[in-house]
Coordinates of C-alpha atoms in Angstrom, one line a residue:
Chain A
M311 CA -48.9 48.2 -54.1
T312 CA -46.2 45.8 -53.3
L313 CA -44.0 46.5 -50.3
P314 CA -40.3 46.7 -50.9
D315 CA -38.1 43.8 -49.8
D316 CA -36.5 44.3 -46.3
V317 CA -33.0 43.9 -47.8
E318 CA -31.7 43.9 -51.3
L319 CA -28.1 43.5 -52.3
V320 CA -27.3 44.6 -55.8
A321 CA -24.0 43.3 -57.2
V322 CA -22.2 44.0 -53.9
T323 CA -18.4 43.5 -53.8
K324 CA -16.0 44.0 -50.9
R325 CA -12.3 44.2 -51.4
Y326 CA -9.6 44.6 -48.8
G327 CA -6.7 45.8 -50.9
A328 CA -6.2 43.0 -53.5
A329 CA -8.1 40.4 -51.5
I330 CA -11.8 39.9 -52.4
A331 CA -14.0 39.1 -49.4
V332 CA -17.4 39.3 -51.2
E333 CA -17.7 39.2 -55.0
D334 CA -20.7 40.4 -56.9
V335 CA -23.4 39.2 -54.5
S336 CA -27.0 39.9 -55.3
L337 CA -29.8 38.9 -52.9
R338 CA -33.4 39.8 -52.1
I339 CA -34.7 39.2 -48.6
P340 CA -38.5 39.7 -48.6
R341 CA -40.3 41.2 -45.6
G342 CA -40.4 39.3 -42.4
T343 CA -37.9 36.7 -43.5
Y344 CA -35.6 34.6 -41.3
C345 CA -32.5 34.5 -43.5
C346 CA -29.4 32.5 -42.6
L347 CA -26.1 33.3 -44.3
L348 CA -24.4 29.9 -44.2
G349 CA -20.9 28.9 -45.2
P350 CA -17.4 27.9 -44.1
S351 CA -15.2 30.4 -42.4
G352 CA -13.8 33.0 -44.8
C353 CA -16.7 32.5 -47.2
G354 CA -17.7 36.2 -47.0
K355 CA -20.9 35.7 -44.9
T356 CA -19.7 38.0 -42.0
S357 CA -18.4 40.7 -44.4
T358 CA -21.8 40.6 -46.2
L359 CA -23.6 41.0 -42.8
R360 CA -21.3 43.9 -41.8
M361 CA -21.9 45.7 -45.1
I362 CA -25.7 45.5 -44.4
A363 CA -25.0 46.8 -40.9
G364 CA -22.8 49.6 -42.1
H365 CA -19.7 48.5 -40.2
E366 CA -18.1 47.9 -43.6
I367 CA -18.8 49.9 -46.7
A368 CA -19.3 48.0 -49.9
T369 CA -16.5 48.6 -52.5
E370 CA -19.0 48.2 -55.3
G371 CA -22.7 47.7 -55.6
D372 CA -25.7 48.9 -53.5
V373 CA -27.2 47.9 -50.2
I374 CA -30.9 48.6 -50.0
V375 CA -33.0 48.4 -46.8
A376 CA -36.7 48.7 -47.0
G377 CA -36.5 50.4 -50.4
E378 CA -33.9 52.9 -49.3
N379 CA -30.3 52.9 -50.6
V380 CA -28.2 52.8 -47.5
T381 CA -24.9 51.8 -49.0
T382 CA -22.9 54.6 -47.4
L383 CA -25.2 55.6 -44.5
P384 CA -23.9 55.2 -40.9
P385 CA -25.1 52.1 -39.0
A386 CA -27.8 53.8 -36.9
R387 CA -29.5 55.3 -39.9
R388 CA -30.1 52.1 -41.8
G389 CA -33.0 50.7 -39.9
T390 CA -30.8 47.8 -38.9
A391 CA -29.5 46.7 -35.6
M392 CA -26.7 44.3 -35.0
M393 CA -26.1 41.7 -32.3
F394 CA -22.3 41.0 -32.1
Q395 CA -20.7 37.7 -31.8
S396 CA -19.0 38.7 -28.6
Y397 CA -22.3 40.5 -27.6
A398 CA -20.2 43.7 -27.1
L399 CA -22.2 44.7 -24.0
F400 CA -20.7 47.8 -22.4
P401 CA -18.9 46.4 -19.4
H402 CA -19.3 49.5 -17.2
L403 CA -23.1 49.8 -17.6
S404 CA -25.8 47.7 -16.0
C405 CA -28.1 45.6 -18.1
L406 CA -30.7 48.2 -18.0
D407 CA -28.3 51.0 -19.0
N408 CA -26.9 48.8 -21.7
V409 CA -30.4 48.4 -23.2
A410 CA -31.2 52.1 -22.6
F411 CA -28.0 53.2 -24.4
S412 CA -29.5 54.1 -27.7
L413 CA -32.3 56.1 -26.1
K414 CA -29.7 58.0 -24.0
M415 CA -27.9 58.8 -27.2
K416 CA -31.1 60.2 -28.6
G417 CA -31.6 62.3 -25.5
V418 CA -34.7 60.5 -24.2
D419 CA -35.1 61.5 -20.5
K420 CA -34.0 59.1 -17.8
T421 CA -37.3 58.0 -16.5
E422 CA -38.7 57.2 -19.9
R423 CA -35.7 55.4 -21.2
R424 CA -35.3 53.2 -18.1
A425 CA -39.0 52.3 -18.4
R426 CA -38.7 51.3 -22.0
A427 CA -35.5 49.5 -21.4
G428 CA -37.3 47.5 -18.7
E429 CA -39.9 46.5 -21.2
F430 CA -37.4 45.1 -23.6
L431 CA -35.5 43.3 -20.8
A432 CA -38.9 41.7 -19.9
L433 CA -39.3 40.7 -23.6
V434 CA -36.1 38.5 -23.2
Q435 CA -37.0 37.5 -19.6
M436 CA -34.1 39.4 -18.1
E437 CA -36.0 42.0 -16.0
K438 CA -34.7 40.4 -12.8
Y439 CA -31.1 41.2 -13.8
A440 CA -31.6 44.8 -14.7
E441 CA -29.1 46.2 -12.2
R442 CA -26.4 43.5 -12.9
L443 CA -23.2 44.2 -14.8
P444 CA -22.6 42.1 -17.9
A445 CA -19.6 40.4 -16.2
Q446 CA -22.1 39.1 -13.5
L447 CA -24.1 37.2 -16.2
S448 CA -23.8 33.9 -17.9
G449 CA -23.2 33.8 -21.7
G450 CA -26.8 33.0 -22.4
Q451 CA -28.0 35.9 -20.2
Q452 CA -25.5 38.3 -21.8
Q453 CA -26.9 37.3 -25.2
R454 CA -30.5 38.1 -24.1
V455 CA -29.4 41.5 -23.0
A456 CA -27.6 42.1 -26.3
L457 CA -30.8 41.0 -28.1
A458 CA -32.9 43.5 -26.0
R459 CA -30.3 46.2 -26.7
A460 CA -30.6 45.6 -30.4
L461 CA -34.3 45.3 -30.5
I462 CA -35.0 48.5 -28.6
T463 CA -33.9 50.5 -31.6
R464 CA -36.9 49.1 -33.4
P465 CA -35.0 47.9 -36.4
K466 CA -36.6 46.7 -39.6
V467 CA -33.8 44.1 -39.9
L468 CA -32.0 42.5 -37.0
L469 CA -28.5 41.3 -37.9
L470 CA -27.0 38.4 -35.8
D471 CA -23.3 37.5 -36.2
E472 CA -23.0 33.8 -35.1
P473 CA -25.3 34.4 -32.2
L474 CA -25.3 30.8 -30.9
S475 CA -21.7 29.8 -31.4
A476 CA -20.6 30.7 -27.8
L477 CA -23.3 28.7 -26.1
D478 CA -23.4 25.1 -25.0
P479 CA -25.4 22.7 -27.1
F480 CA -28.4 22.6 -24.7
L481 CA -28.7 26.4 -24.4
R482 CA -28.1 26.7 -28.2
G483 CA -31.2 24.6 -28.8
R484 CA -33.3 26.8 -26.5
M485 CA -32.0 30.1 -27.9
R486 CA -32.7 28.8 -31.4
E487 CA -36.4 28.3 -30.6
E488 CA -36.5 31.7 -28.9
L489 CA -34.9 33.5 -31.8
K490 CA -37.4 32.0 -34.1
R491 CA -40.3 32.9 -31.8
L492 CA -39.1 36.5 -31.5
Q493 CA -38.7 36.8 -35.2
R494 CA -42.2 35.6 -35.8
E495 CA -43.7 37.8 -33.1
L496 CA -41.9 40.9 -34.2
G497 CA -42.6 40.3 -37.8
I498 CA -39.2 41.8 -38.8
S499 CA -36.4 40.2 -40.8
F500 CA -33.6 38.4 -39.1
I501 CA -30.3 37.9 -40.9
H502 CA -28.3 35.3 -39.0
V503 CA -24.7 34.3 -39.9
T504 CA -23.8 30.8 -39.1
H505 CA -21.5 28.0 -40.1
G506 CA -23.8 25.3 -38.8
Q507 CA -26.1 23.8 -41.4
D508 CA -28.4 22.4 -38.8
E509 CA -28.9 25.9 -37.4
A510 CA -29.8 27.2 -40.8
M511 CA -32.1 24.3 -41.6
A512 CA -33.9 24.7 -38.3
L513 CA -34.4 28.5 -38.4
S514 CA -34.4 29.9 -41.9
D515 CA -37.1 30.7 -44.4
L516 CA -34.3 31.6 -46.7
A517 CA -30.9 29.8 -46.6
V518 CA -28.1 31.5 -48.4
V519 CA -25.1 29.2 -48.9
M520 CA -21.9 31.1 -49.6
N521 CA -18.4 30.0 -50.7
N522 CA -15.4 32.0 -51.7
G523 CA -17.2 35.3 -51.5
R524 CA -20.1 34.2 -53.7
I525 CA -23.5 32.9 -53.2
E526 CA -23.8 29.3 -54.2
Q527 CA -27.5 28.9 -53.6
A528 CA -30.2 31.0 -52.0
A529 CA -33.4 29.2 -51.5
P530 CA -35.7 27.8 -48.8
P531 CA -33.8 25.2 -46.7
R532 CA -36.0 22.4 -48.0
E533 CA -35.1 23.3 -51.6
V534 CA -31.4 23.6 -50.7
F535 CA -31.5 20.2 -49.1
E536 CA -33.5 18.5 -51.8
R537 CA -32.0 20.2 -54.8
P538 CA -28.5 21.4 -53.9
S539 CA -27.3 23.5 -56.8
S540 CA -23.6 22.4 -56.7
A541 CA -21.4 19.7 -55.3
F542 CA -20.2 22.3 -52.7
V543 CA -23.7 22.9 -51.4
A544 CA -24.5 19.2 -51.4
R545 CA -21.4 18.5 -49.3
F546 CA -21.8 21.5 -47.0
I547 CA -25.4 21.0 -46.2
G548 CA -24.7 17.4 -45.4
G549 CA -26.8 14.3 -45.8
H550 CA -25.7 13.8 -49.4
N551 CA -23.5 11.4 -51.2
V552 CA -21.7 13.3 -54.0
L553 CA -20.7 10.7 -56.6
P554 CA -19.3 10.8 -60.1
D555 CA -21.8 9.6 -62.8
G556 CA -20.2 9.2 -66.2
G557 CA -18.9 12.7 -67.0
S558 CA -21.1 14.5 -64.5
T559 CA -21.7 14.6 -60.8
I560 CA -24.8 13.5 -58.9
A561 CA -26.0 13.9 -55.4
V562 CA -28.0 11.2 -53.6
R563 CA -29.4 11.7 -50.1
T564 CA -27.7 9.3 -47.7
D565 CA -31.1 8.4 -46.1
R566 CA -32.3 7.2 -49.5
C567 CA -29.4 4.9 -50.0
R568 CA -29.5 1.2 -48.9
L569 CA -27.2 -1.7 -48.8
G570 CA -28.2 -4.5 -51.1
E571 CA -27.5 -6.5 -54.3
P572 CA -26.2 -4.8 -57.4
G573 CA -29.2 -5.1 -59.6
N574 CA -30.0 -3.1 -62.8
G575 CA -30.3 0.1 -60.8
P576 CA -27.6 2.5 -59.9
H577 CA -25.1 1.2 -57.3
L578 CA -21.7 1.6 -55.8
P579 CA -19.7 -1.4 -54.7
G580 CA -17.2 -0.9 -51.8
R581 CA -16.1 -1.9 -48.3
V582 CA -17.6 -0.8 -45.0
S583 CA -15.2 1.7 -43.4
A584 CA -17.3 2.8 -40.4
V585 CA -20.5 1.9 -38.6
E586 CA -22.0 4.4 -36.3
Y587 CA -25.0 3.6 -34.1
Q588 CA -27.1 6.8 -33.7
G589 CA -30.2 5.4 -32.0
A590 CA -33.1 5.5 -34.5
L591 CA -30.5 5.5 -37.3
V592 CA -27.3 3.7 -38.1
R593 CA -24.7 5.4 -40.3
V594 CA -22.7 3.1 -42.5
A595 CA -19.7 4.6 -44.3
L596 CA -18.4 2.9 -47.4
T597 CA -15.3 3.3 -49.4
G598 CA -15.8 2.5 -53.1
A599 CA -13.3 0.8 -55.5
D600 CA -11.9 4.2 -56.7
G601 CA -11.7 5.6 -53.2
E602 CA -15.1 7.4 -53.3
E603 CA -16.6 8.0 -49.9
A604 CA -20.3 7.3 -49.5
V605 CA -22.7 6.9 -46.6
A606 CA -25.9 5.1 -46.1
L607 CA -28.1 6.3 -43.3
L608 CA -30.3 3.3 -42.4
P609 CA -33.2 3.0 -40.0
D610 CA -32.0 0.8 -37.1
E611 CA -34.4 -2.1 -37.9
T612 CA -33.2 -2.2 -41.5
F613 CA -29.6 -2.3 -40.4
F614 CA -30.1 -4.9 -37.7
A615 CA -32.0 -7.1 -40.0
R616 CA -28.8 -7.5 -42.1
P617 CA -26.0 -6.0 -40.0
V618 CA -22.5 -5.3 -41.6
A619 CA -19.2 -4.8 -39.9
I620 CA -16.1 -2.8 -40.8
G621 CA -14.2 -4.4 -43.6
D622 CA -17.2 -6.2 -45.0
A623 CA -17.9 -6.0 -48.8
A624 CA -21.1 -4.2 -49.4
T625 CA -22.9 -2.4 -52.2
L626 CA -24.7 0.9 -52.0
V627 CA -27.9 1.0 -54.0
W628 CA -30.4 3.8 -54.6
S629 CA -33.4 4.5 -56.8
P630 CA -32.9 6.5 -60.1
A631 CA -35.7 8.7 -58.8
D632 CA -33.5 9.9 -56.0
V633 CA -30.7 11.0 -58.2
H634 CA -30.1 14.7 -58.3
H635 CA -27.9 15.9 -61.1
L636 CA -25.5 18.7 -60.1
Q637 CA -24.3 21.5 -62.4
A638 CA -20.7 21.2 -63.4
A639 CA -18.8 23.1 -60.8
Chain B
M511 CA 8.0 24.3 14.7
G512 CA 10.0 25.0 11.5
G513 CA 7.1 27.1 10.3
G514 CA 7.2 29.2 13.4
V515 CA 10.9 30.0 13.1
A516 CA 10.5 30.9 9.4
R517 CA 7.7 33.2 10.4
V518 CA 9.8 35.0 13.0
V519 CA 12.8 35.3 10.6
L520 CA 10.7 36.5 7.7
G521 CA 8.7 38.8 10.0
S522 CA 11.8 40.5 11.4
F523 CA 13.2 40.8 7.9
F524 CA 10.0 42.5 6.8
V525 CA 10.1 44.9 9.8
L526 CA 13.7 45.8 9.1
F527 CA 12.7 46.4 5.5
V528 CA 9.9 48.7 6.4
L529 CA 12.2 50.6 8.9
F530 CA 14.7 51.0 6.1
L531 CA 12.0 52.3 3.8
Y532 CA 10.3 54.7 6.2
G533 CA 12.9 55.3 8.9
P534 CA 14.6 58.2 7.2
T535 CA 11.3 59.8 6.3
L536 CA 10.1 59.3 9.9
T537 CA 13.3 60.9 11.2
I538 CA 12.8 63.9 9.0
L539 CA 9.2 64.1 10.0
V540 CA 10.2 64.2 13.7
L541 CA 13.1 66.6 13.2
S542 CA 10.9 69.0 11.2
F543 CA 9.2 69.9 14.5
Q544 CA 12.5 71.1 16.1
G545 CA 12.2 74.1 18.3
P546 CA 13.4 77.5 16.9
D547 CA 16.8 76.9 18.4
G548 CA 17.1 73.3 17.4
G549 CA 19.7 71.9 14.9
L550 CA 19.9 69.5 12.1
T551 CA 20.3 66.5 14.4
F552 CA 18.9 65.0 17.5
P553 CA 18.3 65.8 20.3
M554 CA 15.1 67.8 19.9
N555 CA 15.5 71.2 21.3
G556 CA 11.8 71.8 22.0
V557 CA 8.8 71.2 19.7
S558 CA 7.4 73.9 17.4
L559 CA 6.0 74.7 14.0
H560 CA 8.7 77.4 13.6
W561 CA 10.3 75.8 10.6
F562 CA 7.0 75.3 8.8
A563 CA 6.3 79.0 9.1
N564 CA 9.9 79.7 8.0
L565 CA 9.3 77.6 4.9
F566 CA 6.8 80.0 3.4
E567 CA 8.8 83.1 3.9
T568 CA 11.1 84.2 1.0
Q569 CA 14.6 83.7 2.3
A570 CA 18.0 84.9 1.3
V571 CA 19.0 81.6 -0.1
G572 CA 15.8 79.9 -1.1
D573 CA 12.2 80.4 -2.1
F574 CA 10.3 77.2 -1.0
G575 CA 6.9 78.5 -1.6
G576 CA 7.6 79.8 -5.1
A577 CA 9.4 76.6 -6.0
L578 CA 6.6 74.4 -4.6
S579 CA 3.9 76.3 -6.5
R580 CA 6.0 76.2 -9.7
S581 CA 6.5 72.5 -9.3
L582 CA 2.8 71.9 -8.7
M583 CA 1.8 73.9 -11.7
L584 CA 4.4 72.3 -13.9
A585 CA 3.3 68.8 -12.7
G586 CA -0.3 69.7 -13.5
M587 CA 0.6 70.9 -17.0
V588 CA 2.6 67.8 -17.7
M589 CA -0.1 65.6 -16.3
L590 CA -2.8 67.1 -18.4
T591 CA -0.7 67.2 -21.6
T592 CA 0.4 63.6 -21.1
V593 CA -3.1 62.3 -20.5
V594 CA -4.6 64.1 -23.5
V595 CA -1.8 63.3 -25.9
S596 CA -1.5 59.7 -24.8
V597 CA -5.2 58.9 -25.1
A598 CA -5.3 60.6 -28.5
A599 CA -2.2 58.8 -29.7
G600 CA -3.6 55.5 -28.4
M601 CA -6.8 56.0 -30.3
G602 CA -4.9 57.2 -33.4
F603 CA -2.3 54.4 -33.5
R604 CA -5.0 51.7 -33.6
R605 CA -5.0 52.2 -37.3
R606 CA -1.8 52.1 -39.3
F607 CA -1.1 55.4 -41.2
A608 CA 1.7 56.7 -43.3
G609 CA 4.8 57.1 -41.1
S610 CA 3.1 55.6 -38.0
G611 CA 6.1 53.2 -37.5
A612 CA 8.6 56.0 -37.7
L613 CA 6.6 58.3 -35.5
F614 CA 6.3 55.5 -32.9
T615 CA 10.1 54.8 -32.9
L616 CA 10.8 58.5 -32.6
T617 CA 8.5 58.9 -29.6
V618 CA 9.9 55.9 -27.8
A619 CA 13.5 56.8 -28.6
S620 CA 13.5 59.7 -26.2
L621 CA 13.2 57.1 -23.4
I622 CA 16.7 55.9 -24.0
V623 CA 18.4 59.2 -24.5
P624 CA 20.2 60.0 -21.2
S625 CA 18.1 62.6 -19.4
I626 CA 20.8 65.0 -18.8
L627 CA 21.5 65.1 -22.6
V628 CA 17.9 65.9 -23.3
S629 CA 18.2 68.7 -20.8
L630 CA 21.5 70.0 -22.3
G631 CA 20.1 69.8 -25.8
I632 CA 17.0 71.7 -25.1
G633 CA 18.9 74.3 -23.0
L634 CA 21.4 74.7 -25.9
L635 CA 18.6 75.0 -28.5
F636 CA 17.0 77.8 -26.5
T637 CA 20.3 79.6 -26.1
L638 CA 21.0 79.3 -29.8
M639 CA 17.6 80.6 -30.7
G640 CA 18.0 83.5 -28.2
W641 CA 15.0 82.4 -26.1
D642 CA 14.9 82.4 -22.3
T643 CA 14.7 79.0 -20.7
A644 CA 11.9 78.8 -18.2
W645 CA 10.1 76.2 -16.2
Y646 CA 6.8 76.6 -18.2
S647 CA 8.5 76.4 -21.6
S648 CA 11.8 74.6 -21.9
A649 CA 11.5 72.5 -18.7
F650 CA 7.9 71.7 -19.6
G651 CA 9.0 70.3 -23.0
A652 CA 12.0 68.5 -21.5
Q653 CA 9.7 66.7 -19.0
L654 CA 7.3 65.7 -21.7
T655 CA 10.1 63.8 -23.5
W656 CA 10.0 61.6 -20.5
T657 CA 6.3 61.3 -19.6
L658 CA 4.8 61.1 -23.1
P659 CA 6.5 58.0 -24.3
F660 CA 5.5 56.3 -21.0
G661 CA 1.9 57.4 -21.4
V662 CA 1.7 56.4 -25.0
L663 CA 3.2 52.9 -24.3
I664 CA 0.6 52.4 -21.6
M665 CA -2.2 53.5 -23.9
F666 CA -1.0 51.1 -26.6
A667 CA -1.2 48.2 -24.1
V668 CA -4.7 49.3 -23.1
F669 CA -6.0 49.6 -26.6
N670 CA -4.4 46.3 -27.6
R671 CA -6.9 44.7 -25.3
F672 CA -9.8 47.0 -26.2
D673 CA -12.6 45.2 -28.0
R674 CA -13.4 47.2 -31.1
S675 CA -16.9 45.8 -31.3
W676 CA -17.8 48.0 -28.2
E677 CA -17.4 51.0 -30.4
E678 CA -19.2 49.4 -33.3
A679 CA -22.0 48.6 -30.9
A680 CA -22.1 52.2 -29.8
R681 CA -22.3 53.4 -33.4
D682 CA -24.9 50.8 -34.1
Q683 CA -26.9 52.3 -31.2
G684 CA -26.7 55.7 -32.7
A685 CA -23.8 57.2 -30.8
T686 CA -21.8 59.9 -32.6
A687 CA -18.0 59.5 -32.6
W688 CA -17.8 61.9 -29.7
Q689 CA -20.7 60.1 -27.8
S690 CA -19.0 56.8 -28.4
F691 CA -15.8 58.1 -26.9
R692 CA -17.5 59.9 -24.0
H693 CA -19.9 57.2 -23.0
V694 CA -18.1 54.0 -24.0
V695 CA -14.4 54.3 -24.6
L696 CA -13.5 56.7 -21.9
P697 CA -15.4 55.0 -19.0
I698 CA -13.8 51.6 -20.0
I699 CA -10.3 53.0 -20.1
A700 CA -10.8 55.4 -17.1
P701 CA -8.7 53.4 -14.6
S702 CA -5.7 53.4 -17.0
V703 CA -6.2 57.1 -17.7
I704 CA -6.1 57.9 -14.0
G705 CA -2.9 55.8 -13.8
I706 CA -1.3 57.8 -16.5
A707 CA -2.3 61.1 -14.9
L708 CA -0.8 60.1 -11.6
F709 CA 2.3 58.9 -13.2
G710 CA 2.7 62.0 -15.3
F711 CA 2.3 64.1 -12.2
T712 CA 4.8 62.2 -10.1
L713 CA 7.4 61.9 -12.9
S714 CA 7.2 65.6 -13.4
Y715 CA 7.1 66.5 -9.7
D716 CA 10.3 64.8 -8.8
E717 CA 12.2 65.2 -12.1
F718 CA 15.7 66.6 -11.7
A719 CA 18.0 65.9 -14.5
R720 CA 15.7 67.0 -17.3
T721 CA 14.9 70.2 -15.5
L722 CA 18.4 71.0 -14.4
L723 CA 19.5 72.9 -17.5
T724 CA 16.1 74.0 -18.8
A725 CA 14.4 75.6 -15.8
G726 CA 15.9 79.0 -16.3
S727 CA 16.1 81.5 -13.5
D728 CA 13.2 80.1 -11.4
N729 CA 13.8 76.8 -9.8
T730 CA 11.4 73.9 -9.5
L731 CA 11.2 72.2 -6.1
P732 CA 13.8 69.4 -6.7
L733 CA 16.3 71.9 -8.0
E734 CA 15.5 74.2 -5.1
I735 CA 16.0 71.5 -2.5
F736 CA 19.2 70.4 -4.2
G737 CA 20.5 74.0 -4.0
M738 CA 19.5 74.3 -0.4
T739 CA 21.2 71.1 0.8
T740 CA 24.5 72.8 0.0
N741 CA 23.6 76.2 1.5
I742 CA 21.0 75.8 4.3
T743 CA 21.8 74.3 7.6
T744 CA 18.5 74.7 9.5
P745 CA 15.6 72.2 10.0
V746 CA 13.6 74.2 7.4
L747 CA 14.9 71.5 5.0
Y748 CA 13.1 68.9 7.1
A749 CA 9.9 70.9 7.2
L750 CA 10.1 71.0 3.5
G751 CA 10.5 67.2 3.4
T752 CA 7.5 66.7 5.6
V753 CA 5.3 69.0 3.5
T754 CA 6.2 67.4 0.2
T755 CA 5.8 63.9 1.6
L756 CA 2.3 64.9 2.9
L757 CA 1.6 66.3 -0.5
S758 CA 2.5 63.0 -2.2
F759 CA 0.3 61.1 0.1
T760 CA -2.5 63.4 -0.6
V761 CA -2.2 62.9 -4.3
I762 CA -2.1 59.1 -3.9
G763 CA -5.1 59.3 -1.6
L764 CA -7.0 61.4 -4.0
A765 CA -6.3 59.0 -6.8
L766 CA -7.3 56.0 -4.8
A767 CA -10.5 57.7 -3.8
G768 CA -11.1 58.5 -7.5
V769 CA -10.7 54.9 -8.5
A770 CA -13.0 53.8 -5.6
L771 CA -15.6 56.3 -6.6
L772 CA -15.5 55.1 -10.3
R773 CA -15.9 51.5 -9.1
R774 CA -18.8 52.3 -6.9
R775 CA -20.5 54.1 -9.7
R776 CA -19.9 51.2 -12.0
L777 CA -21.2 48.6 -9.6
G778 CA -23.6 51.1 -8.5
S779 CA -27.2 51.6 -8.4
P780 CA -28.9 53.9 -10.9
A781 CA -26.1 55.4 -13.0
G782 CA -27.4 57.5 -15.7

């Protein structure tokens, strides 16, 4: 017997009047998956998340959670829980009462719900702050409380709307590790909306790249990086040169490009437009004869063996084996 | 040295201002304790509670007790209606609906109609329809034309700043629409709601023009006082002033205590 996927979207469309936010999106998220919905703002990733959560109702199509069609069910009856971008902690309740809120709504008695809320606060290392109000906490602490409040409902799927965007870079890195750890320990699916490709690469088992309300590519992040399905994905995920090649378009990873002599292999002549020292790597940007922009990401020793400066003529070369052909957009 | 002079000048100015504000009230307070044979002006002719006792006896020319209780009841009715309708309207108007713009304009328009015209209009309407005007019907309506737009405008401002994701989070946590209102929305807006209640109460309690032609045969307190100033020449007027001022302070004190209690519970230890 095969277990149903945690989430399945079947030809889901969301319209606001004449505007289409999400168009004909189909997606399967297997059990226990860390899934990132990735894309630029306005690509439909948040609308998709909110339709899974039940805070928006799909105009067309079906939303299935753990084998049950939940398309029109209220949020609390879907087996999902949402962590909001602003955290949306109730400002008049202490951390403990925030976390205990869902139990209170269910009529669980006070002693028990406070004990259980305490356990979940401990899960996110916030038990010391149980009696504080949200306004007395830092952004990172508020987020932990919001996480505990979502998890206490024992969801099959946790939905996170840009959870890391309000944190400073240092805290973001730590929270990222922690989210991944929690997801693995709890064994449930996380669906995490982000516009940061590095976040998606670091966290996801399944990266879903969206653009203009549609899914461009849904695959493990390594596959998205190594075999982007379109010029959009290659550009958005970063680390690729997207270049014309005869009538079609190719993508070549910037770390596979070198500066060298135009031999028989593929190459692009141009001028150096920028040089960025990044420590282990040096990023050299080139502008081709027809105005194409390309980048070579060179190991520092390779660069310093034959350094170039802005304005120098240089030729970008790569191996035919590294060429990835993109589908016509 | 310049700072010292400025402090003295500003200080005296402030004292004068406070005297100007509270002097008359204080004078009335003192004079309300006139002896039974005392007059409307100083000197005091003994000290007594005579005029306070006098206040609650039905008199030939005035009925203080009746007017006061009518005014309090009316203010309570207006307060309650204003709070309920304003909060409901604030919730409702967060979403645009057919005619919401027109309804809003109509509501707020009554703020700019001169109050005496509102009173006249409602009085005339009742006469035309053959209904009796009374403090609990026509005057109640007339006062609402004043308190409702204010309350609604305040609630609009409150809900403008209200983060919708609080309600979404509540729904996500399994709260029904009513639970979300009761446990999330209402506690968050509570200070503003208390504000509207206070304000509805005071606006009603001292409303004159809108009640003038709509109160019918039984006067509210402001109308009664106005009537008395022309007829009565005893310190009972002052006793009335003292009692009503005390009442106002009590209402303010209760409201402040309420807010403080809310804040304590919010900061507080184990709230359920």
